[in-house]
XYZ file of C-alpha atoms in Angstrom:
772
model
C -0.026 -0.367 0.173
C 1.497 2.949 -1.234
C 0.555 5.596 1.460
C 2.375 8.678 0.335
C -0.409 8.887 -2.188
C -3.105 9.260 0.523
C -3.445 12.657 0.641
C -6.473 13.756 -0.797
C -6.021 16.091 -4.527
C -7.554 19.540 -4.593
C -8.858 22.264 -7.513
C -4.933 23.725 -7.730
C -4.839 26.966 -5.638
C -3.738 29.998 -7.302
C -1.639 32.803 -5.429
C -2.774 36.203 -6.351
C -0.411 37.620 -8.429
C 0.751 41.245 -7.569
C -1.692 44.142 -8.198
C -0.545 46.554 -11.272
C 1.391 49.776 -8.551
C 0.007 53.520 -8.737
C -2.683 52.275 -11.495
C 0.586 51.001 -13.894
C 1.806 54.533 -14.167
C 5.238 54.264 -13.211
C 7.345 52.066 -15.690
C 10.632 50.607 -14.992
C 13.286 51.501 -16.998
C 14.978 49.639 -19.648
C 18.464 47.277 -18.675
C 17.223 47.912 -14.934
C 19.914 45.880 -13.036
C 18.771 42.721 -10.206
C 17.885 44.668 -7.225
C 15.483 46.842 -9.368
C 14.185 44.361 -11.163
C 10.200 45.569 -10.365
C 8.307 42.506 -8.849
C 6.153 40.703 -10.444
C 6.012 36.699 -9.649
C 4.670 34.159 -11.725
C 2.173 32.293 -10.241
C 2.814 29.415 -8.125
C -0.009 26.149 -8.430
C -0.182 24.458 -5.060
C -1.812 21.328 -5.868
C -3.256 18.909 -2.939
C -4.693 19.352 0.570
C -3.614 22.550 2.637
C -2.671 21.682 6.768
C -2.352 24.303 9.415
C 1.018 24.179 11.165
C 1.139 21.832 13.905
C 2.632 22.953 16.682
C 1.690 19.960 19.099
C -0.495 17.164 19.082
C -1.270 13.536 21.054
C 0.804 10.396 18.865
C 2.151 6.905 18.473
C 5.151 6.693 19.256
C 8.195 3.866 19.088
C 11.673 3.782 18.406
C 13.915 0.803 16.617
C 17.907 1.037 17.483
C 19.273 -1.337 15.004
C 22.397 -1.063 12.346
C 21.139 0.293 9.525
C 21.804 -2.621 7.110
C 18.874 -4.628 9.153
C 16.517 -1.860 8.246
C 14.940 -2.590 5.626
C 14.795 -6.618 6.933
C 13.306 -5.146 10.475
C 10.315 -2.797 9.622
C 9.126 -5.596 7.187
C 8.846 -7.619 10.207
C 5.352 -8.758 11.984
C 6.476 -8.211 15.224
C 7.478 -4.392 15.702
C 8.559 -3.166 19.231
C 5.730 -1.801 21.370
C 3.826 1.624 21.119
C 3.859 4.455 23.034
C 1.496 7.541 23.030
C 2.764 10.543 23.596
C 2.058 14.219 23.553
C 4.744 16.075 21.268
C 5.771 19.512 21.111
C 7.273 20.668 18.192
C 9.838 23.773 19.348
C 11.533 25.463 17.683
C 15.145 23.391 17.754
C 13.431 19.882 18.923
C 11.064 17.568 18.722
C 10.136 16.931 23.052
C 6.861 14.851 24.641
C 4.876 16.412 27.716
C 6.022 13.215 29.864
C 9.593 12.620 29.288
C 9.482 8.829 29.709
C 10.486 6.159 27.351
C 10.981 6.467 23.824
C 10.585 10.158 24.774
C 12.794 10.382 27.322
C 15.490 12.922 26.052
C 13.474 15.472 23.465
C 14.761 14.743 19.716
C 16.528 17.698 17.441
C 16.106 18.598 14.196
C 19.601 18.531 13.684
C 19.649 15.428 14.563
C 16.763 14.434 12.136
C 18.286 12.936 9.142
C 15.415 11.924 7.314
C 11.765 12.511 7.247
C 10.021 9.918 5.110
C 5.988 8.674 4.729
C 6.279 4.784 5.187
C 4.699 3.109 1.941
C 6.042 -0.642 2.308
C 3.976 -3.560 2.462
C 3.918 -4.394 6.130
C 4.662 -1.140 7.425
C 2.023 -0.268 10.301
C -0.521 2.097 8.610
C -0.434 6.082 8.393
C 3.240 6.345 9.813
C 6.401 8.590 9.792
C 10.042 7.868 10.111
C 12.430 9.176 11.441
C 15.452 8.531 10.323
C 18.062 9.870 13.712
C 21.745 8.153 14.397
C 21.607 4.993 15.089
C 18.013 4.368 14.616
C 14.904 5.440 13.538
C 11.950 6.874 15.763
C 7.887 5.873 13.792
C 5.507 8.043 14.996
C 2.259 6.476 13.945
C -1.421 9.472 13.643
C -4.297 8.406 13.560
C -5.575 8.706 10.232
C -3.764 9.354 7.005
C -4.441 13.286 6.981
C -3.263 13.826 10.636
C 0.381 11.611 9.059
C 0.035 14.360 6.410
C -0.327 16.634 8.447
C 2.468 15.671 11.296
C 5.195 15.673 7.907
C 4.826 18.787 7.026
C 5.167 20.190 10.172
C 8.479 18.369 10.670
C 9.564 19.106 6.891
C 8.897 22.670 7.741
C 10.150 22.735 11.415
C 13.500 21.036 10.596
C 14.188 23.494 7.640
C 13.264 26.449 9.435
C 15.959 25.722 11.935
C 18.165 25.053 8.789
C 18.251 27.494 7.741
C 18.592 29.800 10.695
C 21.669 28.325 11.366
C 22.783 29.059 8.298
C 21.251 32.917 7.898
C 22.421 33.531 11.289
C 26.813 33.288 10.782
C 26.667 34.161 6.795
C 30.107 34.256 5.025
C 29.315 35.301 1.669
C 26.374 37.697 0.624
C 26.202 35.605 -2.723
C 25.536 32.053 -0.865
C 22.923 34.493 1.533
C 20.993 35.362 -1.211
C 20.454 31.781 -2.795
C 19.628 30.682 0.570
C 17.045 33.781 1.337
C 15.700 32.669 -2.188
C 15.067 28.779 -1.804
C 14.047 29.869 1.554
C 11.283 32.367 0.276
C 10.120 29.542 -2.731
C 10.020 26.789 0.072
C 7.628 29.013 2.136
C 5.535 29.960 -1.051
C 4.969 25.858 -2.162
C 4.238 25.154 1.300
C 0.900 22.830 1.838
C 1.145 23.988 4.983
C -1.494 27.433 5.266
C -0.378 28.962 8.476
C 0.368 33.095 9.159
C 4.172 31.667 10.770
C 4.894 29.978 7.001
C 5.735 33.250 5.758
C 6.332 35.413 9.182
C 8.990 32.516 10.283
C 11.462 33.853 6.639
C 10.093 37.420 7.123
C 11.467 37.004 10.784
C 15.072 35.316 9.573
C 15.920 38.124 7.098
C 15.179 40.653 9.618
C 17.615 39.219 11.831
C 19.650 38.492 9.266
C 19.631 42.125 8.581
C 19.827 43.693 11.776
C 23.296 42.109 12.902
C 24.902 43.155 9.404
C 24.584 46.554 9.099
C 27.401 47.271 6.262
C 25.623 46.136 3.648
C 25.603 47.904 0.037
C 22.837 49.291 -2.026
C 22.623 46.366 -4.560
C 22.888 43.862 -1.959
C 20.112 45.931 0.292
C 17.950 45.362 -3.338
C 18.311 42.447 -4.224
C 16.971 40.898 -0.567
C 14.144 42.887 -0.356
C 13.139 42.097 -4.228
C 13.896 38.011 -3.112
C 11.523 38.672 -0.256
C 9.177 40.587 -2.037
C 5.923 37.855 -2.698
C 6.094 37.000 0.868
C 5.327 40.586 1.687
C 2.012 40.658 -1.009
C 0.063 38.741 1.923
C 2.091 39.601 5.425
C 3.199 43.185 7.292
C 6.823 42.984 7.689
C 8.200 42.721 10.771
C 9.168 45.757 13.358
C 13.258 45.460 12.660
C 12.274 44.308 8.849
C 10.190 47.711 8.526
C 12.996 49.919 10.493
C 15.436 48.367 7.172
C 12.655 49.754 4.713
C 12.530 52.831 6.430
C 16.532 53.144 5.954
C 16.604 52.199 2.130
C 13.141 54.572 1.740
C 15.397 57.410 3.359
C 18.227 56.714 1.311
C 17.144 55.682 -2.202
C 13.881 57.394 -2.566
C 13.841 57.426 -6.262
C 14.818 53.329 -6.557
C 12.769 51.365 -8.293
C 12.131 49.597 -5.436
C 10.098 51.126 -3.629
C 7.183 51.548 -6.053
C 7.781 48.616 -7.379
C 8.144 46.330 -4.401
C 6.783 48.943 -1.294
C 4.036 50.280 -2.854
C 1.234 46.700 -2.566
C 3.252 46.810 1.016
C 2.346 49.711 2.218
C -1.214 49.635 0.551
C -1.900 46.137 2.157
C -1.134 48.033 5.704
C -3.483 50.591 5.049
C -6.172 48.092 4.118
C -5.759 45.853 7.139
C -3.879 47.575 9.796
C -6.280 47.623 12.452
C -4.404 49.830 15.334
C -1.160 51.460 14.800
C -0.164 52.042 18.340
C 0.360 47.901 18.399
C 3.034 47.755 15.627
C 4.164 51.606 15.122
C 7.087 50.669 13.471
C 4.312 50.045 10.755
C 3.153 53.226 10.495
C 6.533 54.787 9.943
C 7.080 53.063 6.921
C 4.003 53.984 6.013
C 5.169 57.518 6.507
C 8.568 57.257 4.813
C 7.175 55.724 2.238
C 5.271 58.308 0.858
C 7.676 61.239 1.746
C 10.397 58.642 -1.056
C 6.789 58.874 -3.758
C 7.258 62.888 -2.672
C 11.165 63.463 -3.267
C 10.328 61.477 -6.951
C 10.551 64.144 -10.289
C 6.310 64.267 -10.034
C 5.875 64.720 -6.156
C 2.655 65.300 -5.020
C 1.133 63.638 -8.153
C 2.801 60.047 -7.593
C 1.554 61.087 -3.984
C -2.473 61.977 -5.595
C -2.443 58.643 -7.806
C -1.544 57.029 -4.789
C -3.709 58.612 -2.641
C -6.625 57.695 -5.774
C -5.759 54.241 -6.002
C -6.507 53.930 -2.122
C -9.628 55.186 -2.179
C -10.230 53.279 -6.047
C -12.391 54.547 -8.999
C -15.700 53.938 -7.324
C -17.373 57.053 -4.929
C -16.971 54.873 -1.919
C -14.172 53.557 -0.689
C -15.122 49.466 -0.342
C -11.698 49.576 2.673
C -13.490 51.662 6.114
C -9.830 51.141 7.006
C -8.317 53.168 4.641
C -8.728 56.890 5.999
C -8.471 56.365 9.519
C -4.778 55.015 8.915
C -3.794 57.399 6.718
C -5.191 60.086 8.976
C -2.931 58.517 11.833
C 0.220 58.721 9.600
C -1.022 62.350 8.596
C -0.551 63.662 12.432
C 2.299 61.426 13.258
C 4.044 62.933 10.801
C 2.669 66.662 11.705
C 3.816 65.531 15.200
C 7.467 65.015 13.934
C 7.433 67.865 12.798
C 7.874 70.032 15.901
C 9.361 67.802 17.723
C 12.248 69.883 18.923
C 9.339 72.106 20.306
C 7.316 69.994 21.718
C 10.566 68.368 23.237
C 11.571 71.775 24.617
C 7.864 72.419 25.415
C 8.462 73.392 29.184
C 10.397 76.453 27.650
C 7.919 77.418 25.171
C 5.145 79.455 25.206
C 1.522 77.955 26.090
C -1.096 78.350 23.439
C -3.039 80.423 26.206
C 0.440 82.918 26.641
C 0.787 82.783 22.923
C -3.286 83.927 22.677
C -2.405 86.254 25.073
C 0.543 87.970 22.765
C 3.680 86.011 24.655
C 6.679 86.545 22.349
C 9.970 85.500 22.537
C 10.901 87.133 23.872
C 7.484 87.967 25.741
C 7.199 91.981 25.263
C 3.779 92.257 26.924
C 3.584 94.217 30.426
C 1.281 92.048 33.351
C -1.148 93.943 34.326
C -0.984 95.136 37.821
C -2.618 97.619 40.095
C -2.646 100.911 39.573
C -0.020 103.374 41.495
C -1.791 105.923 43.380
C -1.340 109.234 43.832
C -3.670 110.324 46.783
C -4.725 107.664 48.555
C -7.931 108.943 48.433
C -11.671 106.821 49.481
C -13.561 108.929 47.407
C -11.182 108.080 43.441
C -12.712 108.159 40.591
C -16.300 107.892 39.555
C -17.806 104.224 38.817
C -17.992 103.870 35.795
C -14.279 105.160 35.921
C -13.157 102.053 38.207
C -15.287 99.335 35.777
C -13.626 100.811 32.804
C -9.632 101.219 33.095
C -8.970 101.400 36.461
C -9.725 97.596 38.185
C -8.731 95.363 34.947
C -7.256 91.880 37.435
C -6.388 89.755 34.940
C -6.519 88.176 31.354
C -8.200 84.915 30.642
C -9.318 82.627 27.624
C -12.239 81.625 26.551
C -13.283 80.032 23.445
C -10.159 80.707 22.310
C -10.158 85.012 22.407
C -8.617 87.077 24.735
C -11.015 88.353 27.432
C -10.741 91.454 30.028
C -12.279 90.066 33.009
C -13.193 93.017 35.158
C -12.375 92.489 39.070
C -15.158 91.488 41.388
C -17.250 93.523 43.693
C -15.460 93.680 47.651
C -16.912 95.423 50.442
C -14.439 97.912 50.279
C -15.769 99.142 46.418
C -19.501 98.664 47.137
C -19.527 101.080 43.471
C -18.380 98.011 41.277
C -21.814 96.380 42.154
C -23.468 99.191 41.109
C -22.055 100.092 38.073
C -22.309 97.024 36.269
C -26.183 98.236 35.861
C -29.329 95.914 36.648
C -28.518 92.994 34.086
C -27.390 89.481 33.998
C -25.426 90.617 31.212
C -21.312 90.313 31.106
C -19.762 93.724 30.442
C -19.617 94.501 27.185
C -15.874 94.590 27.085
C -16.005 90.457 27.666
C -17.806 90.321 25.108
C -15.824 92.660 21.786
C -12.239 92.597 23.324
C -9.421 90.416 22.147
C -6.338 91.116 21.865
C -4.582 91.182 18.562
C -1.632 91.226 20.159
C 0.449 87.849 18.433
C -1.100 84.639 17.186
C 1.432 82.991 16.512
C 4.599 81.693 17.484
C 8.702 82.143 15.744
C 8.583 78.997 14.583
C 11.422 77.884 11.984
C 11.481 74.679 10.990
C 13.919 73.050 9.079
C 14.099 72.169 5.571
C 13.320 68.401 5.942
C 11.039 69.336 8.335
C 9.180 71.857 6.378
C 8.433 69.430 3.696
C 7.291 66.985 5.598
C 4.856 69.746 6.989
C 3.950 70.283 3.167
C 3.913 66.799 2.245
C 1.096 65.734 4.660
C -0.645 69.043 5.022
C -1.305 67.979 0.997
C -2.971 64.353 1.950
C -4.993 65.993 4.601
C -5.696 68.447 2.059
C -6.954 65.716 -0.822
C -8.563 63.601 2.019
C -11.517 66.299 2.648
C -11.809 66.580 -1.427
C -13.684 63.106 -1.286
C -17.031 63.006 -0.623
C -17.534 59.774 1.135
C -14.505 60.168 2.821
C -15.397 63.727 4.545
C -17.408 62.781 7.599
C -15.465 60.803 9.074
C -12.922 62.956 8.773
C -13.816 65.626 10.042
C -15.065 63.693 12.764
C -11.650 62.475 13.689
C -9.779 66.130 13.556
C -13.210 67.512 15.526
C -11.023 66.789 18.836
C -8.089 69.305 16.646
C -5.491 66.532 17.130
C -2.777 68.736 15.944
C -0.096 70.000 18.807
C -0.158 73.128 20.046
C 3.294 74.538 18.204
C 1.642 73.497 14.556
C -1.799 75.346 16.094
C 0.763 78.597 16.383
C 2.016 78.475 13.281
C 1.610 80.239 10.231
C 1.927 78.478 7.766
C 0.275 74.834 8.963
C -2.748 76.526 9.805
C -2.624 78.424 6.438
C -2.378 75.425 4.596
C -4.967 73.802 7.128
C -7.139 76.556 6.459
C -8.827 74.559 2.603
C -9.417 71.139 4.820
C -12.058 73.710 7.350
C -13.130 75.036 4.391
C -14.242 71.963 3.363
C -15.624 71.193 5.710
C -17.470 74.676 6.491
C -19.072 74.306 2.168
C -19.946 70.674 2.799
C -24.168 70.443 3.279
C -24.490 67.099 5.464
C -24.442 68.146 9.349
C -22.855 65.664 10.126
C -19.841 67.516 8.708
C -20.159 70.955 9.708
C -21.365 70.450 12.982
C -17.443 68.332 13.430
C -16.262 72.883 13.169
C -18.079 73.330 16.901
C -15.635 71.896 19.577
C -16.364 68.959 21.200
C -17.388 69.435 24.596
C -18.091 72.262 26.683
C -14.445 75.595 27.502
C -12.595 73.377 24.791
C -11.851 75.355 21.703
C -12.838 73.665 18.305
C -11.766 75.198 14.759
C -14.748 77.381 14.649
C -13.222 78.982 17.235
C -9.900 79.091 16.174
C -10.509 80.698 12.509
C -12.651 83.394 13.616
C -11.337 86.892 14.009
C -8.721 86.892 17.353
C -8.492 83.070 17.285
C -5.130 81.672 16.571
C -5.131 80.798 13.188
C -7.248 83.387 11.319
C -5.241 85.039 8.764
C -8.850 86.592 6.557
C -10.461 88.831 8.272
C -13.047 86.565 9.672
C -14.060 85.626 5.797
C -13.870 82.017 6.270
C -15.457 82.245 10.130
C -18.185 84.118 8.671
C -18.701 81.216 5.527
C -18.897 78.752 9.077
C -21.821 80.687 10.954
C -23.623 80.957 7.991
C -23.648 76.585 7.152
C -24.032 76.390 11.316
C -27.220 78.567 11.349
C -28.481 76.890 8.325
C -29.257 73.920 9.730
C -28.632 74.199 13.372
C -31.714 72.725 14.953
C -30.650 74.897 18.349
C -30.515 78.374 17.112
C -31.400 80.499 19.783
C -28.654 78.320 21.837
C -25.996 78.904 19.192
C -26.793 82.572 19.047
C -26.338 82.725 22.805
C -22.704 81.300 22.147
C -22.037 83.443 20.046
C -23.133 86.365 21.767
C -21.240 85.193 24.804
C -17.793 84.853 22.803
C -18.014 86.484 19.985
C -19.544 89.107 19.364
C -16.875 91.362 18.399
C -16.011 89.908 14.914
C -19.611 88.858 14.406
C -20.501 92.881 14.989
C -16.801 94.116 13.032
C -17.990 92.264 10.117
C -21.169 93.334 10.195
C -20.265 96.304 10.031
C -18.295 95.853 6.712
C -21.702 95.165 5.861
C -21.091 91.016 5.783
C -25.166 89.623 5.476
C -24.765 86.650 7.225
C -23.472 88.969 10.404
C -26.410 91.463 9.680
C -29.361 88.830 10.034
C -26.947 87.521 12.856
C -27.108 90.467 14.821
C -30.840 91.157 13.756
C -32.139 87.732 14.959
C -30.267 88.431 18.612
C -32.450 91.560 18.407
C -35.142 89.615 17.165
C -35.123 86.235 19.668
C -34.207 89.736 22.269
C -31.285 87.525 22.882
C -29.082 90.263 24.510
C -30.353 92.223 27.824
C -27.745 94.661 28.185
C -29.578 98.230 26.699
C -25.850 99.719 25.369
C -25.027 96.761 24.389
C -28.467 96.613 22.097
C -28.066 100.014 21.267
C -24.368 99.267 19.827
C -25.853 96.255 17.497
C -28.420 99.069 16.274
C -25.684 101.220 15.250
C -23.531 98.618 13.875
C -26.470 97.519 11.211
C -27.545 100.985 10.245
C -23.899 101.921 9.265
C -24.281 99.572 6.171
C -27.178 99.580 3.563
C -27.776 96.037 3.906
C -28.074 96.467 7.508
C -29.921 99.854 7.796
C -32.573 97.745 5.671
C -32.860 94.656 7.341
C -32.829 96.732 10.689
C -35.933 98.587 8.809
C -37.928 94.903 8.047
C -36.809 94.060 12.123
C -38.386 97.128 13.399
C -41.648 96.814 11.579
C -42.147 93.668 13.524
C -41.021 94.657 16.450
C -42.336 98.280 16.718
C -40.204 98.473 20.447
C -36.484 98.280 18.929
C -37.587 101.616 17.433
C -38.233 103.243 20.346
C -34.937 101.961 21.625
C -33.097 103.658 18.932
C -34.811 107.420 19.437
C -33.570 107.400 23.507
C -30.004 108.762 22.690
C -27.731 106.056 21.839
C -25.751 103.405 23.976
C -23.924 105.493 26.995
C -21.580 102.604 26.812
C -19.467 101.330 23.541
C -16.972 99.109 22.680
C -15.579 98.657 18.966
C -14.787 95.185 17.822
C -10.840 94.062 18.051
C -9.138 95.002 14.757
C -11.431 97.844 13.672
C -9.743 100.713 11.608
C -10.501 104.329 11.840
C -12.995 103.466 8.511
C -14.832 101.141 10.387
C -14.751 103.613 13.782
C -15.767 106.896 11.274
C -18.436 104.363 9.389
C -20.072 103.379 13.204
C -20.256 106.836 14.630
C -22.017 108.033 11.505
C -24.319 105.417 11.416
C -26.303 107.049 14.013
C -26.667 109.420 17.486
C -24.425 108.807 20.168
C -24.606 112.487 22.111
C -25.549 110.297 25.140
C -21.712 108.147 24.605
C -19.753 109.007 27.830
C -16.968 105.142 27.927
C -15.753 104.450 24.502
C -13.122 100.799 24.336
C -10.844 101.158 21.408
C -8.707 98.881 23.219
C -6.534 96.168 20.945
C -8.043 97.880 17.534
C -5.897 99.124 14.727
C -7.272 102.758 15.367
C -4.881 105.713 14.708
C -4.945 109.612 15.290
C -6.975 109.724 12.402
C -9.889 108.876 13.896
C -9.549 112.407 16.995
C -11.580 114.669 14.506
C -14.290 111.859 15.278
C -13.381 111.480 18.588
C -14.058 115.409 19.141
C -17.729 114.840 18.043
C -18.568 113.281 21.105
C -19.788 115.388 23.538
C -20.685 113.457 26.483
C -17.252 111.295 26.494
C -15.575 110.692 30.154
C -13.547 107.375 29.522
C -11.678 106.575 26.680
C -9.656 103.821 26.515
C -6.489 103.697 23.498
C -5.179 100.666 25.168
C -2.639 99.090 22.459
C -3.568 101.051 19.510
C -1.437 102.708 17.272
C -2.796 106.096 18.365
C -0.080 108.655 18.714
C 0.895 112.561 19.520
C -0.790 114.263 17.105
C -4.124 112.431 17.608
C -3.653 113.312 21.616
C -3.104 116.937 21.061
C -6.499 117.567 18.979
C -8.078 115.415 22.335
C -6.874 118.277 24.484
C -7.943 120.728 22.749
C -11.440 119.807 22.464
C -12.293 116.658 24.860
C -11.648 119.142 27.972
C -13.930 116.946 30.503
C -11.894 113.414 29.650
C -11.965 112.200 33.453
C -10.422 108.398 32.453
C -7.563 107.383 29.417
C -5.660 105.161 28.490
C -2.683 104.951 26.735
C -0.680 102.136 27.577
C 0.829 100.460 25.372
C 0.760 103.582 22.556
C 3.504 105.203 20.590
C 2.676 108.607 22.872
C 6.205 110.673 23.864
C 6.530 113.871 25.356
C 5.500 115.874 22.600
C 2.085 114.804 23.329
C 1.175 113.924 27.066
C 2.801 117.661 27.475
C -0.576 118.680 25.922
C -2.966 116.571 28.723
C -2.179 119.339 30.825
C -4.744 121.416 29.642
C -7.362 118.045 30.847
C -7.832 119.745 34.069
C -10.845 117.306 34.568
C -8.187 114.190 34.164
C -8.354 112.053 37.666
C -7.425 107.947 35.975
C -4.637 107.976 33.775
C -2.867 105.106 32.147
C 0.638 105.920 30.265
C 2.014 102.626 31.539
C 4.987 101.586 28.149
C 4.210 104.841 26.598
C 7.722 106.868 26.046
C 6.443 109.137 29.352
C 9.715 110.904 30.580
C 10.054 111.555 34.173
C 10.249 115.484 33.596
C 6.730 115.751 31.824
C 5.690 113.737 34.561
C 6.359 115.687 37.201
C 4.842 118.615 35.285
C 1.669 116.379 34.919
C 1.625 115.853 38.438
C 1.645 119.525 39.155
C -0.700 120.935 36.212
C -3.549 117.976 36.863
C -5.523 118.586 39.971
C -7.912 115.970 40.018
C -5.501 113.198 38.851
C -5.860 110.366 41.487
C -5.050 107.738 39.866
C -2.175 107.016 37.422
C -0.032 103.685 35.934
C 3.759 104.322 34.923
C 5.215 101.609 34.844
C 7.714 101.016 32.040
C 8.904 104.203 31.429
C 11.467 106.339 32.798
C 9.132 107.717 35.597
C 8.891 104.557 36.903
């Protein structure tokens, strides 16, 4: 009975041929050397049954000690030795029993096994294997032909893998090593065993070989890569092999091996990887591969074709893991660009400091209590105290800088009264946004700059696919970038395209991701709003985001309340410049009675009446709610805060839109106004408090104010370019009781002169000046 033919037949198993790479658009040059030959493996046909690699199992064992010359006589004898049941384990180097007694008292090393055969003589036991060892034979008897063949192929595989580990662990001539690697690969490809370790074991052997021999030539690198390429079609490379591939991508990005061999490997990783956290070197290899594509002559065009090949030709990508894997690679690459800054984060400004305008070195002075000239309890009026005297701290809320007024205390009951009866936040809290410095001075090296450009471009490509956009928006909603990237102007400017695509998408699951994940945390809506870290377009993107969010948000009033609390200043500034969406927002705030503070309502009305479209929409609103018209007839607001980044033209347009005869408190802090606005300020007869903090208001404007606004009581010139020439003119403003000249070019002599000529001056700030 011939037992060697007992394994059942089956249809030929066809191994899938390598698919065209990058759409087949990159032809191999003629005369390419062997190391750069495109990987095109012929179809291998594996006939017969498939088996799972055995690691252990129960089997009958019989060991015969004899001279080899009597082997045939003993095997054909009818009186064979006794059989012992054993549970055998196929370890890495030997065949051992779980109960080391009897025949298997000692394990059988694979190196001692001279041959493994199927017994096929007439009188041989059924389903039996013969292991030839020095001085004898080990017979293994299985329960059936399938188990016998499974043991046969598993033992052969373990024996050969053990041999290759020994041979390739101490290489001498690399041409012999390369031949052995090719034989090892062919053995894995033609083995009837069907198990993940069949392909992984040869890859791990080659991986160890490469890690222990780092002085190989480029040609030897490429020859080895081409030799193991067939195994990579259906298997991820092990970690050490990924390191080797990364090195090759960095050193030879234009090698045809990168295009022809690595492309299907990376495609498989992106399609099937479930967690880069468990195999970070796969992510690093994918990252280096994409950078290598970007180094080709076509550059981003090749990368774009690769992304297209990953998405597929249809409108819906059939592989759900591709997008999250690509995003993970992009995030890791972008983090690596700012690694130097992240590692020195202890010495770098925080995002809060960045928003506050902190630079290197920091040029913003801390806000300390004002210096008192006369310790009189009756310092200044209530409005003066609120506006200027007790600015306590700067805090971040929704990516804006808000000036927080010091809470009331028993020592200053006037503060409570001056806040008004409304529960609305002070107008300055809603409108003031420091424009001082929204970005850090970050200079990336040439390689980091190229890496950043490549991976931001990939994010832009991903956002162009309609089926990927909802998931991409969800993945980016928590803003998973380092603060250094958000403070880098180049990064936020390039990423703006992605945010625009989200804002233009009509699907709510996409544009709703512009909002923050949870309350108190910034979202893209906040970062790209005027005053936000990433805003560079005076609010154009912000307006489009508001428009799409208002169009689909079912909680309209809640959204309006959020805008009124955190973004009223940007909304009013854009409405002042004629943006129709913002005009509609302000009208809705009035219509839904979002704003309770009368002064704030009056400023909104004045803003609406400063443009044609605003005036028309406000008149339509008044036809529906006549009390709004009555409110405007009361003479205008008493307090007014111009939104941050407003200009002289914005102020002129606003002041010419209606009546401001009752205006007593005007804040232009952190705007872009200059001395040119003075001609409009002198037309405010009731003005008592003026805040010019951190503006470009200079000496010329100061002289004009001193001639006309003689009743002014509180003036803030902190961080303005005024000098002694303009400050001396203040001596004619006898009503001044609070004056802030912090961080100006005030001299000690001028300060003494002002003290002598301003008898009512009770509170003054001269820090960071010559007079300090």
